[in-house]
Coordinates of C-alpha atoms and ligand atoms in Angstrom, one line a residue:
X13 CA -86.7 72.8 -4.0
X14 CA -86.4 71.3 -7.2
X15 CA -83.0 71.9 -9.3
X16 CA -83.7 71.8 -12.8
X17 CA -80.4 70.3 -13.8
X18 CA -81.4 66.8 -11.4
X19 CA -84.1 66.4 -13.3
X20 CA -85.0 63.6 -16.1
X21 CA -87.3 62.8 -18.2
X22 CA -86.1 59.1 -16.4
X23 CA -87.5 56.9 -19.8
X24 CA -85.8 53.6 -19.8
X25 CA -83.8 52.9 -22.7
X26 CA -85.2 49.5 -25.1
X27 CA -84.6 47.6 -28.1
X28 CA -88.4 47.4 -28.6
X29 CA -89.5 50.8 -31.4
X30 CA -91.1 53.7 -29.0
X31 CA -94.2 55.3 -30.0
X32 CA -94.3 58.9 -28.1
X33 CA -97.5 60.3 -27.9
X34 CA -98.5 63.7 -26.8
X35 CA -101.9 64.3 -25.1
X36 CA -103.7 61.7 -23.3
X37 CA -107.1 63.2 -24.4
X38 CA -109.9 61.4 -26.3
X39 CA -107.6 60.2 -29.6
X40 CA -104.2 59.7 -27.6
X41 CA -105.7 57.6 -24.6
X42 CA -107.9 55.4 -27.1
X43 CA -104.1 55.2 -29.2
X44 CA -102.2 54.1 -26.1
X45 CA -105.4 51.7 -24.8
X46 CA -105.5 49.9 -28.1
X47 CA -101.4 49.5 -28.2
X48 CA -101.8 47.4 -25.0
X49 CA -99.9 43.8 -25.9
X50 CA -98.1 45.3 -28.9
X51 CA -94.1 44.8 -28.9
X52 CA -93.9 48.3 -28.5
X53 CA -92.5 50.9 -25.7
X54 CA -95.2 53.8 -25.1
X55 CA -94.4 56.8 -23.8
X56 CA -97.3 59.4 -22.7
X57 CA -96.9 63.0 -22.0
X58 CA -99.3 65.4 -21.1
X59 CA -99.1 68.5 -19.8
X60 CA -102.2 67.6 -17.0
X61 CA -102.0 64.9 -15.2
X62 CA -105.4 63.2 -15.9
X63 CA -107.7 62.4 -19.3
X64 CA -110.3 64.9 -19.2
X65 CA -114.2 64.5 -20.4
X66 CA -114.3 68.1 -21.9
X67 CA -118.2 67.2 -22.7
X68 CA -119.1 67.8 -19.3
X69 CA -117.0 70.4 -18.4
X70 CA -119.7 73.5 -18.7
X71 CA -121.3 71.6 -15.5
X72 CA -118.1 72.2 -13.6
X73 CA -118.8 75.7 -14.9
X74 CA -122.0 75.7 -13.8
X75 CA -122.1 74.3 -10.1
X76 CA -123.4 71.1 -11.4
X77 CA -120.3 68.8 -11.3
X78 CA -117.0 68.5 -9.3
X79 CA -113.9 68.5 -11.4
X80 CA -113.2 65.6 -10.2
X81 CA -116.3 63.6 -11.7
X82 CA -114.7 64.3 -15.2
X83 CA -111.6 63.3 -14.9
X84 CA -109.8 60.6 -14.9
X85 CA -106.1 60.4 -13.6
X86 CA -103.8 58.0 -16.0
X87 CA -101.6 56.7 -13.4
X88 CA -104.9 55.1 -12.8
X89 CA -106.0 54.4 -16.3
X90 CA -102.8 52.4 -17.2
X91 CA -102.2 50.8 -14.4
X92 CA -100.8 47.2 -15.3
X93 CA -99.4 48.1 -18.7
X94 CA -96.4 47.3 -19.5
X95 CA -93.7 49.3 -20.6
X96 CA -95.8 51.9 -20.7
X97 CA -94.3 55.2 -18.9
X98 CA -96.5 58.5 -18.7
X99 CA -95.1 61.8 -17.7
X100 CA -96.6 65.1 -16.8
X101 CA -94.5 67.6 -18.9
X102 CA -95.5 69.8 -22.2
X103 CA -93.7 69.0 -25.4
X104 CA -92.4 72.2 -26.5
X105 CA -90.5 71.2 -29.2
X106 CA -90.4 68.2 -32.0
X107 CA -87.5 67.5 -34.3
X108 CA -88.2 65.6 -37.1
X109 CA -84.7 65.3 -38.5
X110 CA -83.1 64.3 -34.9
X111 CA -86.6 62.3 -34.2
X112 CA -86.5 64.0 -30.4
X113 CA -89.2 65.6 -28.7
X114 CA -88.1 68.2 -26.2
X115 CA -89.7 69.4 -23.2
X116 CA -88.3 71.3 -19.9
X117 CA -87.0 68.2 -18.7
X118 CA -85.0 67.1 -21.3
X119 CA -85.5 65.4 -24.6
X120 CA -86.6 62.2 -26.1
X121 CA -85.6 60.1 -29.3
X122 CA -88.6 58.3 -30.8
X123 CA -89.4 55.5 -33.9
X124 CA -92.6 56.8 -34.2
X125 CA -94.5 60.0 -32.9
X126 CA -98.4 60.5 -32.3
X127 CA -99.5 64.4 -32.1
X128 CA -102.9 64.2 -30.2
X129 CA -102.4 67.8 -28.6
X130 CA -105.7 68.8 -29.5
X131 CA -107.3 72.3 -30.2
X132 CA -107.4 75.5 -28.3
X133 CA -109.2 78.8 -27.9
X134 CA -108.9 80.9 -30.8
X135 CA -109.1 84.6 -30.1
X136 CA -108.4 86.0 -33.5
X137 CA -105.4 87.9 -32.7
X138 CA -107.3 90.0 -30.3
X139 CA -105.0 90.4 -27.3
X140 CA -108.1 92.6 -25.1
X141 CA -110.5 89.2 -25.9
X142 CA -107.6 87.1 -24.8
X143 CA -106.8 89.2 -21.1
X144 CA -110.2 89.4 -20.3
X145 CA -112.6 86.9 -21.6
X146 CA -113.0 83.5 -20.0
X147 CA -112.6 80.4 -22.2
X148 CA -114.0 77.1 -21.4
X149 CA -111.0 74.3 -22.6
X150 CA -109.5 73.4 -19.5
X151 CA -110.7 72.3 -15.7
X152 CA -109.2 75.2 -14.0
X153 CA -110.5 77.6 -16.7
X154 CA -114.0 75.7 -15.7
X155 CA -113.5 76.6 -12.1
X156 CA -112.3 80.0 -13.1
X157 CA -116.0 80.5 -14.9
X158 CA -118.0 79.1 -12.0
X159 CA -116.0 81.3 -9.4
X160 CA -116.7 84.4 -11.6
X161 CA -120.4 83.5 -11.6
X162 CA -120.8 83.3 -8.3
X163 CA -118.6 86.0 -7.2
X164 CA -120.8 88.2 -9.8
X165 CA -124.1 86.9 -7.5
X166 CA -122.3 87.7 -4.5
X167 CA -121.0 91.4 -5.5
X168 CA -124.2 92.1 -6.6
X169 CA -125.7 91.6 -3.4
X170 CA -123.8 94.2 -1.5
X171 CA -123.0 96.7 -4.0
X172 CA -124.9 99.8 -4.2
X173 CA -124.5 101.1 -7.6
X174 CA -127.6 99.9 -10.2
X175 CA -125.6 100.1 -13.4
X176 CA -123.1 98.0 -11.3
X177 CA -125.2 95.5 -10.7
X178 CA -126.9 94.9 -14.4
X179 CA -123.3 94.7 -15.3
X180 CA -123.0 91.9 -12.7
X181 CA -125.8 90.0 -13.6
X182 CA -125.5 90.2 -17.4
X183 CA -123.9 87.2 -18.7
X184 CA -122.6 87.1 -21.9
X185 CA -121.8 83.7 -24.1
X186 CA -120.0 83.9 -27.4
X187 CA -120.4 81.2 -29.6
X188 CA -124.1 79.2 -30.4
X189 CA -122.0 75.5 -30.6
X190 CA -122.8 72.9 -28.3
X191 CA -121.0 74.3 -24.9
X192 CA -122.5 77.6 -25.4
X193 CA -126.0 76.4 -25.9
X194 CA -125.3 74.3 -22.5
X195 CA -124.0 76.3 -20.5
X196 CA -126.9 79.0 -21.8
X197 CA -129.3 76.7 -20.8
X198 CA -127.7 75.7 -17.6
X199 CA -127.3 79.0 -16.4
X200 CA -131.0 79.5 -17.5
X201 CA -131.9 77.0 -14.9
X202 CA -130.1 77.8 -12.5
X203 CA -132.0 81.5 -12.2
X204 CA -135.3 79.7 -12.5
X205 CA -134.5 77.3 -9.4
X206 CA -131.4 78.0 -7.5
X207 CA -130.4 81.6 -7.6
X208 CA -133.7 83.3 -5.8
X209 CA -133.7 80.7 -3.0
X210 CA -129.7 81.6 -2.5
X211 CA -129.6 85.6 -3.1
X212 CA -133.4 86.3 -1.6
X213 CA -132.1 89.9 -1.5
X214 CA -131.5 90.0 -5.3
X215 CA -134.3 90.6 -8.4
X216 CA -133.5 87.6 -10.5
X217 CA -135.9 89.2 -13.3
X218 CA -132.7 91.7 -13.8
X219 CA -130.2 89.2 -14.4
X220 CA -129.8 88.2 -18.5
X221 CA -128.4 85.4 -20.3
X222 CA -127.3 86.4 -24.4
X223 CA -125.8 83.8 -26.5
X224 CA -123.8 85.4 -29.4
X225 CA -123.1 83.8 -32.4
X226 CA -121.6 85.0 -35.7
X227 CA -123.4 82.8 -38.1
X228 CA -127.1 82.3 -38.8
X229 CA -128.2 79.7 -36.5
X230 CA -127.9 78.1 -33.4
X231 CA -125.3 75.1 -33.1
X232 CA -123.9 75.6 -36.6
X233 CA -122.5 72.4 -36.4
X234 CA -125.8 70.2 -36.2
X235 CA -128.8 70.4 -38.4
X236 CA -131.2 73.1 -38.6
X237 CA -133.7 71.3 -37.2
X238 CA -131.7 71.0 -34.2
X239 CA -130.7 74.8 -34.5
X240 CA -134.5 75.7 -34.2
X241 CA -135.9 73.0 -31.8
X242 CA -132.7 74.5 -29.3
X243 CA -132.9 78.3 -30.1
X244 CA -136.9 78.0 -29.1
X245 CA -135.8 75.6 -25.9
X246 CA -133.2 78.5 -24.9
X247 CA -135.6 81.2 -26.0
X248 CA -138.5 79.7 -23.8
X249 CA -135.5 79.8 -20.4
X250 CA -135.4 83.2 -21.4
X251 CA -132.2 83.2 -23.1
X252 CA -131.3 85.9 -25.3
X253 CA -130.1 84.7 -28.5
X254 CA -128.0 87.1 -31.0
X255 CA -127.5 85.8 -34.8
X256 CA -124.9 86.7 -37.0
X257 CA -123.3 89.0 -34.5
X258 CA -119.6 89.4 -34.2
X259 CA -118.1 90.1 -31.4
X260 CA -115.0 92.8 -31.9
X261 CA -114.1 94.2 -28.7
X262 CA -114.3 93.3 -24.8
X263 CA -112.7 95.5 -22.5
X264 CA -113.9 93.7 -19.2
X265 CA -116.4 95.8 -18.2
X266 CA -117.9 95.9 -21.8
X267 CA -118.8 93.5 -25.1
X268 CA -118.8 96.2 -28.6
X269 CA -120.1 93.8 -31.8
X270 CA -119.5 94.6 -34.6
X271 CA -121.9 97.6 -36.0
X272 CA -121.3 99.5 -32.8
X273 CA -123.7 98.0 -30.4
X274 CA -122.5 97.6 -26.7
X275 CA -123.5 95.8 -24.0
X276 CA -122.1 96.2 -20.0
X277 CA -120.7 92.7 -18.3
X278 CA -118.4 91.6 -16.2
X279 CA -118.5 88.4 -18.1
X280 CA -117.4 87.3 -21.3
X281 CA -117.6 83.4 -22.0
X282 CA -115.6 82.5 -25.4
X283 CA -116.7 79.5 -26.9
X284 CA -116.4 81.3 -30.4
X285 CA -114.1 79.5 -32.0
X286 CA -110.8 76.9 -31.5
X287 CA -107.5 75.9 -33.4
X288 CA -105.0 73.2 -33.2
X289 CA -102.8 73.1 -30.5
X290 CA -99.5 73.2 -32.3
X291 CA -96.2 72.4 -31.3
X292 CA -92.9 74.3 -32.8
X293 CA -91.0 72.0 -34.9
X294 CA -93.9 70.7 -37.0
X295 CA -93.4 71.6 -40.9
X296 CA -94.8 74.8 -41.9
X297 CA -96.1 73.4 -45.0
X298 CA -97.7 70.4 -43.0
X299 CA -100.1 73.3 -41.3
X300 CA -103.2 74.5 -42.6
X301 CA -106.1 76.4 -40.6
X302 CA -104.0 75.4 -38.0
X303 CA -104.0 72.0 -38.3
X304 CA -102.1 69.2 -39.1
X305 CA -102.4 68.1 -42.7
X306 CA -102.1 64.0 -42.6
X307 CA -102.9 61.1 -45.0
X308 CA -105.7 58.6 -45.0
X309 CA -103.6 56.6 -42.1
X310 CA -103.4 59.9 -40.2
X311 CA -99.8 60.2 -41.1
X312 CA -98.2 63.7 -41.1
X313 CA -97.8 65.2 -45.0
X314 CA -94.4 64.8 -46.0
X315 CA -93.0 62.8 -42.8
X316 CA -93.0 59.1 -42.7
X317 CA -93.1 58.7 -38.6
X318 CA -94.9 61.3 -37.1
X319 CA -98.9 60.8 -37.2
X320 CA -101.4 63.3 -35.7
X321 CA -105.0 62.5 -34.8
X322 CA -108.0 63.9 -33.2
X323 CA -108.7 67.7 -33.0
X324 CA -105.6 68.7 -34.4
X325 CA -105.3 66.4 -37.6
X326 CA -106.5 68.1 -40.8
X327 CA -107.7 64.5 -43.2
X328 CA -108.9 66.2 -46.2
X329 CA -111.2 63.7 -47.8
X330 CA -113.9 63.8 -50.7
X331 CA -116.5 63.9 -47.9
X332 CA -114.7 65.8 -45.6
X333 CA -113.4 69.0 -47.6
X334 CA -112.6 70.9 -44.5
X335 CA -112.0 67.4 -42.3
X336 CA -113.8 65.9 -39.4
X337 CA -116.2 67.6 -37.6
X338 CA -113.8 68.8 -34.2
X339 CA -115.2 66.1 -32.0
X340 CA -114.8 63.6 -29.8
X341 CA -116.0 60.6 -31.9
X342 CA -113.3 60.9 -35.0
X343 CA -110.2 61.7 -32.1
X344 CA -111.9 58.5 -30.3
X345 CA -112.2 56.5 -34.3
X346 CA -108.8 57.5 -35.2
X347 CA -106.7 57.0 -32.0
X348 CA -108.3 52.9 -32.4
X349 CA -107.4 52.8 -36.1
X350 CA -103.4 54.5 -35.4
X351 CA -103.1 51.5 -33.5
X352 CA -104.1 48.6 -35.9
X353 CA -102.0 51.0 -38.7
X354 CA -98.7 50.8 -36.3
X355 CA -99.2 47.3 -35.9
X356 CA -99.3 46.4 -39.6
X357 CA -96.5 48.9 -39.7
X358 CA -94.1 46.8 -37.5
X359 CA -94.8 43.9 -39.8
X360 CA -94.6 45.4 -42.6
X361 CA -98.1 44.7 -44.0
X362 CA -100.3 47.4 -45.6
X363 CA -102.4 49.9 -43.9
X364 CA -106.0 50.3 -44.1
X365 CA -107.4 54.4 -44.6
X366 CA -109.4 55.7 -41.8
X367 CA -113.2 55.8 -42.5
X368 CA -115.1 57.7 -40.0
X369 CA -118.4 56.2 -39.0
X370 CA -120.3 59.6 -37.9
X371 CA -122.6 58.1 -34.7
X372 CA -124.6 61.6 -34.7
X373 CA -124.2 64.8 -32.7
X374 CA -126.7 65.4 -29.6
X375 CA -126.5 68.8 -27.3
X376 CA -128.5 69.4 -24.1
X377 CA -130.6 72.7 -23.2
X378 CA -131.7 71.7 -20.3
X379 CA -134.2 69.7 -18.5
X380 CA -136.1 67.2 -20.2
X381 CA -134.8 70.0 -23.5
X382 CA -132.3 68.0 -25.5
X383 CA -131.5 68.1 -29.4
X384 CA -130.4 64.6 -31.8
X385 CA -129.2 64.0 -35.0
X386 CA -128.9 60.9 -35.9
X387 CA -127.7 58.6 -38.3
X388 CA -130.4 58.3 -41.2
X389 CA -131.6 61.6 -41.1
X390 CA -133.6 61.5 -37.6
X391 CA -133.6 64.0 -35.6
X392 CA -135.1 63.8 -32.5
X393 CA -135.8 66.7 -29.4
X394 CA -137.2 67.4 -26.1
X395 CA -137.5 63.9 -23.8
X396 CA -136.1 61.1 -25.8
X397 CA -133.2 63.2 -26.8
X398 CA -132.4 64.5 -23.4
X399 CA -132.4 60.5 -22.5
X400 CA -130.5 59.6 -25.2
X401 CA -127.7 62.5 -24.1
X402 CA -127.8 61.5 -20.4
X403 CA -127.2 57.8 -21.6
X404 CA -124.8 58.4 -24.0
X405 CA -122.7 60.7 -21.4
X406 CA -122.7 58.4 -18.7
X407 CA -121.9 55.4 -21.2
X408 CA -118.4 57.2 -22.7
X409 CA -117.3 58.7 -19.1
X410 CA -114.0 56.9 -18.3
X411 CA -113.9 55.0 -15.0
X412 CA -116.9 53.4 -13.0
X413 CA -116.0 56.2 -10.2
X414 CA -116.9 58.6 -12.4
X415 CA -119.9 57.2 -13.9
X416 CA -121.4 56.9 -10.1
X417 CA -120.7 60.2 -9.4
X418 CA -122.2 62.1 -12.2
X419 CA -125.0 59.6 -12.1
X420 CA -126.2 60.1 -8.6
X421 CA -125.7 64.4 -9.0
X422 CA -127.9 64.1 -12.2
X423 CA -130.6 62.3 -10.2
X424 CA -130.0 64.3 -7.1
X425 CA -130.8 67.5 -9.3
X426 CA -133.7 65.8 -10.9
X427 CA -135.3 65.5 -7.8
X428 CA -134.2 67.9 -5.8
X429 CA -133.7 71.1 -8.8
X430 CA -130.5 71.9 -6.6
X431 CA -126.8 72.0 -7.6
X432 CA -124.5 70.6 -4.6
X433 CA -121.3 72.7 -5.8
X434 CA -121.5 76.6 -5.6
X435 CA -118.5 76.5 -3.7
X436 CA -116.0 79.1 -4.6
X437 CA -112.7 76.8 -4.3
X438 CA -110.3 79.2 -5.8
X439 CA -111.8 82.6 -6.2
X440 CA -110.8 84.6 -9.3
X441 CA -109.9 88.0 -9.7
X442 CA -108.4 89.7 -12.3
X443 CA -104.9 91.2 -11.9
X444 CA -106.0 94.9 -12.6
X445 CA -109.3 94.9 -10.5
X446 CA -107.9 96.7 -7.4
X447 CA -110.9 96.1 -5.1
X448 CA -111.1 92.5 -6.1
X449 CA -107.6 92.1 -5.2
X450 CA -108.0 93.9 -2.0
X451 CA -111.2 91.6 -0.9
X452 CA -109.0 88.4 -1.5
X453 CA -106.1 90.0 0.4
X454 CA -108.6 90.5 3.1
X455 CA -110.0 87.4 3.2
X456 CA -106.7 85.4 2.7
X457 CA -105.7 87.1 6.0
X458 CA -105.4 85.3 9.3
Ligands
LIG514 C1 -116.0 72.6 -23.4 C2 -116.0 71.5 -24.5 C3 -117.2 70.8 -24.8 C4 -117.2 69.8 -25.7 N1 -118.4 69.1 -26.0 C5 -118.3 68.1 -26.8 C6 -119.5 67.3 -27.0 O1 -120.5 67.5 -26.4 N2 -119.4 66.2 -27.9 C7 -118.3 65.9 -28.5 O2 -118.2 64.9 -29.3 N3 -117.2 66.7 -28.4 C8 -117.2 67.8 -27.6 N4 -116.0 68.5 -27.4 C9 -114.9 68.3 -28.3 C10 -114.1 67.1 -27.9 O3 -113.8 67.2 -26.5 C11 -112.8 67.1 -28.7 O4 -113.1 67.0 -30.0 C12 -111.9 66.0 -28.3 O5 -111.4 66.2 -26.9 C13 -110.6 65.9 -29.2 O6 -109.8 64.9 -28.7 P1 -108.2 65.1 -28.8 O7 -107.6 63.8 -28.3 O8 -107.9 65.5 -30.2 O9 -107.9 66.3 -27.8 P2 -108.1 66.4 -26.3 O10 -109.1 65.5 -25.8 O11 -108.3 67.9 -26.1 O12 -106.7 66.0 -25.6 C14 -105.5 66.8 -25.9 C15 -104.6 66.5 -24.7 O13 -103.3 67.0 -25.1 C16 -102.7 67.6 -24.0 N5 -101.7 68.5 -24.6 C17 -101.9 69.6 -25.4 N6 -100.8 70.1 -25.8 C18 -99.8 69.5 -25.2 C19 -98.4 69.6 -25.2 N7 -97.7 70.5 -25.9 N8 -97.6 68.7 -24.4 C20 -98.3 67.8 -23.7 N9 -99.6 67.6 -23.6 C21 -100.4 68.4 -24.4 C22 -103.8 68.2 -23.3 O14 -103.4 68.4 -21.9 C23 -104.9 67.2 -23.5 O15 -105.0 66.2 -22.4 C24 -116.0 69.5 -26.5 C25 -114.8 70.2 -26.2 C26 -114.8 71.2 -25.2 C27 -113.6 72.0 -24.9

């Protein structure tokens, strides 16, 4: 068993300056890549012990990937580095004064600090939302969605109750951004070509698919060309799509938006909004919308060491009133500019301000159903889009390993219209749903 007071954070002391990052994800990995061969000590913590490709991560939801196949682990990423040290703990705690950051394992001095924590799901203070509805940030949250799905298909082939089983098979998505129009679509497909061959016993023309979304269009972020080409792509896989509806209550058995109207699931999926992941310590007057407010050169307002990129950085430019679009692309474009910054930093030369190059913004539907835009004011759909998106996600996956994988499940689906994963690893159950619990007690049994 492990003692807590034989425990270390075990960081070799240096005379070199140490740059302590938190969050391996998209901005800090790029960050810690492009420090490679800098006279600098980096230390890494994250709370998960791998960089994940959170693009992807509604196919883990949806039976079409293995966790595995988006993830990378960075004991393997930076292997070879030098004087780098990574360590799987949360930060819970920064002090600016002290320059430490703490975690359960003890505490660590730092010259210069990186916050690339990221975002998380954003529930609006409502604590029912938060028990019962199933967000989509994390891999075991992915694997919590899929084993809910499937669970759903298997309860409603043995139980005898009608209003049961519409609850069962009603699937509800909140939120018409990117992973909600995916995993829409995804599900979509999956009733067309997967579902009726697995459940013969079950009427496939009962189950339904809403997408929810509180503004006006579909994928708010993207154009509204995009927004129309995708609403009619999810529309035509029979998707039912829900404009400028709120959701304000979700008890687990049933969604109420607001106005009053109600609909019966067992599933809730929240992709409705995020914030930043925040860490205590960081200046109260330094957050806004919760996120970190930080100069052209990503540095933290008012601190002159701590810099934040990615998700969780707030740059308020001319062009950017409400700062980059929450993507991978400007955590990606800033974690590669830190790096030259701390460099001319060490030598005392002047920095050069971030300027995002904005690459465009694709999202999938579905088969051959894909959505661009594009630099220049080109938007593209259907075939040459859904190319560009399977190019595009195959050519920013880390690690050749994972590039195979997902490569040879896409074409094995192509051809095939299967999906090799509707495995229920780790089933879920909620803590109040006495028969669940009593199934998995059952089944757990020798
Ligand atoms: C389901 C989903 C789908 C998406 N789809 C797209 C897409 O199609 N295209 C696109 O461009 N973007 C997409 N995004 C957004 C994109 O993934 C993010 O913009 C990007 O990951 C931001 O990078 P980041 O480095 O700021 O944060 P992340 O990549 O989220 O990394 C943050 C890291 O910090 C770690 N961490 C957090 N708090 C702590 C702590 N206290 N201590 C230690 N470690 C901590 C986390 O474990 C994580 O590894 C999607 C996001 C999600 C969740």
């Amino acid at each position: 068993m492990l003692q807590f007071d034989k425990l270390s954070l075990n960081i070799p002391d240096t005379a070199k300056p140490r740059v302590v990052i938190i969050g391996g994800g998209f901005g800090g990995m790029n960050l810690a890549k492009s420090l490679r061969n800098t006279d600098v000590q980096i230390v890494l913590f994250d709370k998960q012990n791998y960089n994940g490709f959170w693009p992807l991560l509604y196919q883990v939801a949806t039976a079409g990937l293995e966790p595995d196949a988006i993830a990378e682990p960075f004991r393997k990423m930076f292997d070879g580095y030098e004087d780098f040290h990574y360590r799987m703990v949360r930060v819970n705690k920064i002090d600016t004064s002290a320059k430490t950051v703490t975690t359960l394992i003890g505490e660590l001095h730092y010259d210069y600090l990186v916050i690339a924590a990221g975002s998380k799901s954003n529930f609006f203070g409502n604590a029912d939302i938060q028990k019962y509805a199933f967000p989509l940030k994390t891999i075991p949250e992915a694997l919590n969605v899929r084993s809910q799905f499937l669970q759903c298909f298997e309860q409603a082939s043995v139980t005898t109750d009608p209003a049961e089983r519409e609850s069962l098979l009603t699937f509800v998505i909140a939120g018409a951004g990117p992973t909600g129009v995916e995993m829409a679509g995804s599900l979509a497909e999956m009733r067309k070509h997967v579902l009726p061959n697995d459940y013969p016993g079950l009427d496939f023309s009962q189950m339904k698919i809403y997408v929810v979304e509180g503004l006006g269009k579909v994928l708010p972020p993207m154009s509204d060309e995009a927004g129309k080409k995708s609403q009619k792509y999810l529309e035509d896989l029979g998707v039912i799509i829900k404009l400028n509806t709120l959701v304000e209550a979700y008890d687990g058995e049933t969604v109420t938006f607001k106005g009053g109207e109600k609909i019966r699931t067992q599933t809730l999926v929240w992709g409705a909004g995020v914030t930043g992941a925040l860490i205590a310590g960081i200046p109260t007057e330094a957050i806004e919308k919760g996120r970190i407010l930080v100069d052209p050169i990503n540095r933290v307002q008012g601190l002159n060491d701590v810099f934040a990129i990615g998700d969780i950085a707030f740059m308020k430019l001319e062009d950017y009133p409400k700062g980059h679009p929450g993507v991978a692309q400007p955590a990606i474009q800033q974690g590669k500019h830190l790096a030259k910054n701390l460099r001319h930093i060490l030598k005392n030369e002047s920095t050069e301000p971030f300027e995002y190059f904005d690459k465009g913004s694709l999202a999938i539907v579905g088969r051959s159903r894909a959505v661009a835009d594009l630099p220049g004011n080109v938007h593209l759909g259907g075939f040459i889009a859904w190319m560009a998106w399977l190019f595009v996600h195959i050519w920013y996956l880390v690690g050749f390993r994972s590039k195979l994988i997902v490569f040879s499940n896409w074409m094995y689906r192509l051809f095939t219209y299967q999906r090799g994963t509707r495995i229920i690893i780790r089933p879920f159950v909620r803590k109040d749903d006495v028969v669940g619990q009593k199934i998995l007690v059952q089944n757990e049994m020798e």
